[in-house]
Amino acid sequence: MAFAGLDVGTSGCKVVVYDRKGTIVFTSSRKYQELGGDGYREIDPSVIRIKVCDVLKDMGENCQDVVEAMAVTTLGESVVFLDSEDNCLSNSMVTGDKRGIEETRELIESVGAKKIQDTTGIPPSELYGLPKYMWVNKHTNYIKQAEKIMFYEDFVTYLLTGKRMVSYSSACRSMAFDIEKKCWSKELLDKAGIAVGQMSEPKEAGTIIGKVLPEVAEKLHLNKEMIVVTGGHDQSLAALGSGLNSPDCGECGMGTCEFTFLMLPNAVKNEIMMENDLPCVPYVLPDSYLVGLEVTTCGILKNWCIDTFLSDLKRECESKKQDIFQKLDELIGGMETDVMVLPQFGSSGNPDINYDVKGTITGLTIHTKPEEIYLAVLEGFAFQTLLAYEEAKKVGAKVERIICTGGGSKSKVTLQIRANVLDVDVATINSEESGTLGCVILASTAVGAFEDIQDAIGHLVKVKDLIHPNHQHQEY
């Protein structure tokens, strides 16, 4: 018995198959290109449809285990416009596309920031979908021509099953989903000229959508009895696959950006959340909600620092086939520095999301070593998170442990800094594929392989390392 998770992102897709013990038995991936320029960022859904079929066909032909069930996790906000014959009408905007700024102001003026947050749990921002859909409706006819408007989650599962369902965690990225009533807000969709009937039916994560269509199973060589279930937004599924299942635990995905999820006691929507741009979103566990803390420049800023200040070391590591991040850990382990970095190089995360800011490096002397600047960058990320965490604690989000995933979590120095600054234990898990593991937790539970989600987490997610705060170093 095996289960699959399909992850569809901005630059590629991959399918990962696990057995009942959580061991990966098969994986396949494909890359595709982001398009655009001058502040426009897009992906082509027609290309993604082909690439998704490629990885699923690869699974169908080459995976030795029979896949019983599958769920899908995808990027958020982006939508696909389909006509009556299921042709894609346009490219999809992705996170970071500049369109929607003016429309966000219009929404605040016409609806009110408080009402938008009270309904959707999200402070109004061009980061989310609705302002971008409004831009599309102003400048194109795609919404008028579309019979179906889908996120990439329900786009893929529709292609597989012919049925239209979308998880709450994907739907809420639209900024047009009522997070307590668990339905679309007609008032907000109207602002973009979208009818409720154009959207898929919102469902709780792990809901069985149906079996894969016979013709699709034959074309892709899939198990004709394979069940497809609702998955969710990639950040939420990564949290689930990391074992986030109790209020005393948080999850931090360390990649190009960093996103930390903490569980809330209920659906919190108040002035503190609005003032600090903190979203409240439905989680995959029943009747549970998360607050998200974002740092926008992490992986990109580390690479910039290496290319700018540590280029000689980078060339040396490349010539010796060494991992530069591992080498830097060796250099800065136990180091202290007077250098401080405000890591807002062009954009900032919570507690003040802004896409027009500048960063700062201070404390430099003629004796400063390049690796000190790199250390200060890592510390800057932790302090940025601390600023947001201190606000989140005011609305009931307080943890004793944070599970870290993603590329940044491979650095023991990074993890120790995070433990020291936030004064919490920091853990890593046995899987580097937390998003697809989250899918498998949902899929396997939906078909009865485990008693419930908590049972599945207990069997499939194992802590690898646990790092405690170094109280002696905390003073520094």
XYZ file of C-alpha atoms in Angstrom:
476
model
C 0.000 0.000 0.000
C 1.461 3.369 -1.066
C 0.303 6.987 -1.139
C 1.372 9.957 -3.250
C 1.783 13.672 -2.756
C 1.936 15.988 -5.756
C 3.556 19.409 -5.226
C 2.969 22.085 -7.876
C 5.086 25.188 -7.355
C 6.180 28.327 -9.163
C 9.184 26.767 -10.899
C 8.470 23.045 -10.950
C 6.296 20.102 -9.924
C 7.138 16.795 -8.280
C 5.352 13.674 -7.174
C 6.631 11.716 -4.181
C 5.318 8.265 -3.235
C 5.550 6.941 0.336
C 4.859 3.567 1.869
C 2.821 3.161 5.068
C 5.941 3.707 7.212
C 6.659 7.081 5.635
C 9.585 5.851 3.527
C 9.921 7.418 0.071
C 9.660 4.694 -2.590
C 9.465 6.836 -5.731
C 9.905 10.429 -6.846
C 9.729 12.283 -10.145
C 9.975 15.994 -10.945
C 9.859 18.452 -13.833
C 10.935 22.082 -14.141
C 9.247 24.949 -15.978
C 10.008 28.628 -16.443
C 8.519 31.656 -14.733
C 7.589 34.291 -17.314
C 7.286 38.075 -17.371
C 9.392 41.107 -16.558
C 9.158 44.695 -15.328
C 7.288 43.636 -12.208
C 5.057 41.101 -13.994
C 5.529 37.496 -12.823
C 3.553 34.692 -14.451
C 3.400 30.949 -15.083
C 1.718 29.143 -17.989
C -0.995 26.676 -16.833
C -0.911 24.860 -20.185
C 2.760 24.031 -19.654
C 2.121 23.024 -16.044
C -0.685 20.693 -17.142
C 1.793 18.906 -19.439
C 4.500 18.698 -16.769
C 2.082 17.373 -14.146
C 0.939 14.674 -16.552
C 4.596 13.831 -17.218
C 5.417 13.177 -13.548
C 2.193 11.240 -12.975
C 2.831 9.090 -16.050
C 6.360 8.498 -14.793
C 4.849 7.375 -11.475
C 2.302 5.180 -13.222
C 4.905 3.452 -15.370
C 7.866 3.203 -12.994
C 6.677 3.137 -9.380
C 6.751 -0.480 -8.203
C 4.107 0.128 -5.521
C 0.400 0.550 -6.230
C -0.670 4.068 -5.275
C -3.959 3.872 -3.377
C -4.610 7.586 -2.857
C -3.110 10.994 -3.618
C -3.486 14.632 -2.567
C -2.144 17.797 -4.181
C -0.413 20.812 -2.655
C 0.196 23.953 -4.685
C 1.276 27.572 -4.740
C -1.352 30.024 -3.527
C -3.250 33.038 -4.956
C -2.627 32.079 -8.604
C -5.666 31.030 -10.607
C -6.389 29.337 -13.925
C -9.161 30.612 -16.209
C -10.782 27.789 -18.217
C -13.307 28.163 -21.014
C -16.211 25.777 -21.669
C -13.865 23.302 -23.394
C -11.288 23.460 -20.557
C -8.806 25.506 -22.578
C -6.569 27.813 -20.525
C -7.355 31.436 -21.382
C -4.260 33.136 -19.956
C -1.138 32.866 -17.861
C -1.403 33.037 -14.062
C 0.083 35.790 -11.906
C 2.289 34.522 -9.076
C 3.371 35.950 -5.715
C 5.451 39.089 -6.156
C 3.660 40.327 -9.282
C 3.206 44.066 -8.846
C -0.352 44.192 -10.177
C -3.079 44.789 -7.603
C -1.685 47.702 -5.581
C -4.242 50.224 -6.828
C -7.022 47.650 -6.537
C -6.110 46.999 -2.888
C -6.650 50.690 -2.157
C -9.995 50.524 -3.963
C -11.076 47.565 -1.818
C -10.144 49.344 1.383
C -12.096 52.437 0.304
C -15.197 50.572 -0.896
C -15.414 47.669 1.579
C -13.164 48.691 4.469
C -10.040 47.000 5.779
C -11.758 45.807 8.953
C -14.644 44.150 7.121
C -12.259 42.405 4.739
C -10.221 41.064 7.639
C -13.340 40.124 9.654
C -14.547 38.067 6.692
C -11.346 36.589 5.287
C -8.955 36.698 8.256
C -6.475 38.513 6.011
C -5.431 42.174 6.187
C -5.949 43.665 2.693
C -2.811 43.303 0.573
C -1.822 42.906 -3.068
C 0.000 39.767 -1.915
C -3.319 37.898 -2.073
C -5.594 37.044 -4.965
C -8.595 39.367 -5.069
C -6.775 42.604 -6.021
C -5.055 40.724 -8.850
C -8.364 39.261 -10.060
C -9.757 42.804 -10.057
C -6.849 43.905 -12.251
C -7.590 41.038 -14.651
C -11.252 42.062 -14.853
C -10.313 45.689 -15.565
C -7.791 44.990 -18.292
C -8.915 41.724 -19.951
C -12.018 39.656 -20.744
C -10.690 36.445 -19.172
C -13.058 36.446 -16.195
C -16.049 37.141 -18.444
C -15.001 34.331 -20.788
C -14.159 31.802 -18.058
C -16.569 29.004 -17.214
C -14.298 27.835 -14.397
C -11.820 29.753 -12.240
C -9.522 27.471 -10.291
C -6.512 27.485 -8.033
C -3.786 25.077 -9.086
C -4.926 22.581 -6.458
C -8.435 22.143 -7.872
C -7.165 22.611 -11.449
C -5.033 19.475 -11.108
C -7.602 17.413 -9.200
C -10.289 18.424 -11.732
C -8.098 17.171 -14.575
C -7.767 13.868 -12.716
C -11.346 13.340 -11.500
C -13.622 15.688 -13.443
C -14.930 17.029 -10.104
C -14.418 20.520 -8.701
C -13.442 20.814 -5.035
C -10.848 23.026 -3.349
C -9.476 23.012 0.191
C -10.136 25.827 2.642
C -6.407 26.594 2.884
C -6.160 27.255 -0.862
C -9.465 29.117 -1.040
C -8.472 31.545 1.709
C -5.506 32.790 -0.372
C -8.067 34.478 -2.623
C -8.913 37.118 0.012
C -12.531 36.397 -0.929
C -13.283 33.397 1.321
C -15.245 33.599 4.567
C -13.032 31.646 6.971
C -15.736 31.072 9.609
C -18.694 30.288 7.348
C -16.322 28.283 5.097
C -17.835 29.659 1.906
C -17.099 32.198 -0.808
C -17.926 35.836 -0.080
C -20.230 36.935 -2.887
C -19.654 40.583 -1.961
C -15.900 40.291 -2.390
C -15.999 38.128 -5.522
C -18.366 40.678 -7.066
C -15.577 43.255 -6.831
C -13.661 41.253 -9.446
C -16.714 40.392 -11.534
C -16.497 36.741 -10.459
C -19.636 34.652 -9.883
C -19.637 32.098 -7.053
C -20.531 29.431 -9.627
C -17.238 29.987 -11.431
C -15.334 28.856 -8.328
C -14.902 25.299 -7.059
C -16.765 24.036 -3.991
C -14.720 24.644 -0.807
C -14.067 21.504 1.243
C -12.093 20.505 4.315
C -8.621 19.119 3.584
C -8.622 15.348 3.235
C -12.101 15.171 1.699
C -12.411 12.402 -0.881
C -13.026 13.951 -4.321
C -13.317 10.669 -6.178
C -11.470 8.091 -8.238
C -9.215 9.075 -11.100
C -11.138 9.128 -14.399
C -10.814 5.854 -16.376
C -9.472 7.619 -19.471
C -6.903 9.507 -17.372
C -5.844 6.316 -15.573
C -5.349 4.600 -18.932
C -3.418 7.519 -20.476
C -1.099 7.982 -17.478
C -0.932 4.281 -16.502
C -2.285 5.050 -13.031
C -4.085 2.675 -10.701
C -7.669 2.925 -11.966
C -8.894 2.668 -8.351
C -6.666 5.526 -7.101
C -8.547 7.956 -4.853
C -7.889 11.706 -5.090
C -8.503 13.834 -1.986
C -8.382 17.556 -1.299
C -4.940 18.776 -0.289
C -4.089 22.401 0.334
C -1.854 25.427 0.063
C 1.836 24.499 0.065
C 2.652 26.354 3.281
C -0.193 24.693 5.204
C 0.655 21.232 3.895
C 4.329 21.722 4.774
C 3.213 22.555 8.310
C 1.144 19.375 8.469
C 3.980 17.281 7.042
C 6.272 18.732 9.717
C 3.980 17.450 12.455
C 2.281 20.709 13.457
C -0.601 19.321 15.491
C -0.776 21.219 18.788
C -0.838 24.846 20.000
C 2.515 24.526 21.793
C 4.284 23.765 18.509
C 5.087 25.956 15.484
C 6.526 25.305 12.030
C 9.028 27.339 9.998
C 9.749 26.711 6.331
C 13.213 28.079 5.510
C 13.604 28.696 1.795
C 13.673 31.667 -0.572
C 11.361 33.263 1.980
C 10.679 32.081 5.511
C 7.175 31.412 6.721
C 6.401 30.473 10.323
C 2.994 29.066 11.251
C 1.626 29.124 14.813
C -1.722 27.725 15.921
C -4.362 30.122 17.275
C -6.964 29.371 19.960
C -9.728 30.442 17.543
C -10.324 32.606 14.465
C -8.614 35.791 15.690
C -9.384 38.998 13.769
C -8.543 42.166 15.680
C -6.508 45.371 15.601
C -3.275 43.605 16.559
C -3.593 41.282 13.576
C -4.373 44.156 11.225
C -1.671 46.506 12.499
C 0.979 43.823 12.058
C -0.282 42.389 8.741
C -0.854 39.020 10.421
C -3.163 36.626 8.548
C -5.512 34.197 10.260
C -6.116 31.210 7.990
C -7.923 27.858 8.309
C -5.613 24.931 9.035
C -6.041 21.384 7.796
C -6.917 20.102 11.278
C -10.675 20.412 11.912
C -11.839 23.771 13.324
C -8.290 25.061 13.709
C -6.604 28.272 12.583
C -3.064 29.486 12.006
C -1.283 32.822 12.104
C 1.582 33.243 9.655
C 4.812 35.188 10.205
C 6.773 35.956 7.035
C 10.334 37.071 6.333
C 10.559 37.846 2.622
C 14.274 37.962 1.769
C 15.933 34.914 3.363
C 17.430 32.611 0.732
C 17.854 35.454 -1.733
C 19.673 37.634 0.800
C 22.006 34.829 1.873
C 22.970 34.273 -1.771
C 23.477 38.026 -2.274
C 25.736 38.154 0.773
C 27.813 35.237 -0.510
C 28.095 36.682 -4.024
C 28.984 40.152 -2.708
C 31.200 39.625 0.338
C 32.220 35.980 0.149
C 32.840 35.465 -3.570
C 36.423 34.275 -2.981
C 35.242 31.666 -0.517
C 32.510 30.632 -2.951
C 35.054 30.053 -5.737
C 37.295 28.127 -3.343
C 34.427 25.875 -2.283
C 33.397 25.307 -5.884
C 36.960 24.309 -6.842
C 37.114 21.857 -3.924
C 33.523 20.667 -4.461
C 32.621 21.767 -0.932
C 29.213 22.982 0.249
C 29.686 26.691 0.947
C 26.851 26.770 3.483
C 28.481 23.966 5.457
C 31.818 25.797 5.251
C 30.204 28.998 6.524
C 28.687 27.103 9.449
C 32.215 26.004 10.377
C 33.484 29.594 10.179
C 30.717 31.282 12.189
C 29.916 28.568 14.728
C 30.307 30.182 18.161
C 31.267 33.553 16.628
C 30.019 36.866 18.024
C 29.901 40.115 16.050
C 28.996 43.778 16.476
C 27.544 43.826 12.955
C 23.760 44.011 12.684
C 21.642 43.621 9.555
C 18.118 44.844 8.936
C 17.212 42.178 6.356
C 14.630 44.242 4.455
C 16.497 44.435 1.152
C 13.668 45.623 -1.089
C 10.833 44.031 0.869
C 9.902 43.247 4.447
C 7.694 40.708 6.147
C 5.706 40.917 9.362
C 5.156 42.903 11.454
C 5.173 45.461 8.602
C 4.773 43.943 5.126
C 6.193 46.389 2.599
C 7.502 46.007 -0.946
C 9.328 49.336 -1.130
C 11.920 49.358 1.685
C 15.673 49.360 2.076
C 17.936 47.189 4.221
C 20.758 48.305 6.498
C 24.136 46.904 7.574
C 25.605 48.616 10.642
C 28.474 48.066 13.073
C 31.185 47.729 10.417
C 34.846 48.483 11.142
C 38.025 47.992 9.119
C 38.490 44.743 11.053
C 35.090 43.263 10.144
C 35.363 39.871 8.452
C 33.029 38.994 5.557
C 31.667 36.002 7.454
C 30.562 38.338 10.271
C 28.181 40.007 7.819
C 26.801 36.601 6.881
C 26.317 35.769 10.578
C 24.537 39.092 11.072
C 22.219 38.262 8.159
C 21.195 34.993 9.850
C 20.676 36.825 13.142
C 18.658 39.491 11.323
C 16.207 36.889 10.051
C 15.726 35.609 13.607
C 15.166 39.093 15.030
C 12.705 39.905 12.223
C 10.740 36.784 13.186
C 10.961 37.739 16.867
C 9.359 41.137 16.171
C 6.357 39.397 14.604
C 6.275 36.604 17.191
C 6.050 39.125 20.038
C 2.910 40.535 18.416
C 1.454 37.086 17.694
C 1.830 36.158 21.376
C -0.589 38.986 22.201
C -3.360 37.109 20.368
C -2.660 33.733 21.983
C 0.013 32.157 19.777
C 2.780 30.936 22.076
C 4.964 27.896 21.462
C 7.573 25.810 23.223
C 9.013 24.276 20.059
C 9.353 25.204 16.386
C 9.891 22.555 13.711
C 12.119 23.864 10.902
C 12.101 22.548 7.336
C 13.553 23.592 3.993
C 17.091 24.327 2.868
C 17.882 26.727 5.713
C 17.135 24.062 8.303
C 20.244 22.129 7.262
C 22.358 24.764 9.032
C 22.874 23.915 12.710
C 24.087 27.484 13.292
C 20.869 28.904 11.857
C 18.804 26.613 14.077
C 20.786 27.515 17.204
C 20.387 31.251 16.480
C 16.641 30.757 16.099
C 16.436 28.837 19.383
C 18.443 31.511 21.206
C 16.570 34.521 19.835
C 13.038 33.098 20.138
C 13.847 31.231 23.384
C 12.208 28.020 22.196
C 13.379 24.529 21.292
C 14.003 24.049 17.578
C 13.519 20.678 15.869
C 14.088 19.136 12.461
C 12.284 16.078 11.104
C 13.247 12.913 9.263
C 11.770 14.048 5.904
C 12.994 16.798 3.593
C 9.693 16.647 1.686
C 7.286 18.018 4.273
C 4.780 19.331 1.702
C 4.260 16.013 -0.054
C 4.349 14.199 3.299
C 1.478 16.462 4.386
C -0.410 15.318 1.282
C 0.236 11.698 2.191
C -1.011 12.246 5.747
C -4.311 13.494 4.291
C -4.589 10.871 1.555
C -3.762 7.887 3.755
C -6.122 9.023 6.503
C -8.950 9.632 4.011
C -8.886 6.010 2.845
C -8.628 4.557 6.350
C -4.948 3.619 6.540
C -4.782 5.556 9.819
C -7.397 6.315 12.447
C -7.139 10.078 12.001
C -4.654 12.835 11.112
C -3.074 12.758 14.560
C -2.522 9.015 14.234
C -0.967 9.479 10.785
C 1.397 12.184 12.085
C 2.465 9.862 14.904
C 3.376 7.122 12.432
C 4.884 9.202 9.604
C 6.638 12.217 11.178
C 9.727 11.668 13.316
C 11.918 14.291 15.006
C 15.513 14.128 13.760
C 17.340 16.788 15.808
C 16.248 18.858 18.816
C 18.167 22.024 19.697
C 17.664 23.875 22.982
C 18.340 27.584 23.613
C 21.896 28.277 24.718
C 21.196 30.509 27.727
C 24.824 31.599 28.020
C 24.829 32.793 24.404
C 21.399 34.391 24.695
C 22.893 37.346 26.584
C 24.984 38.174 23.527
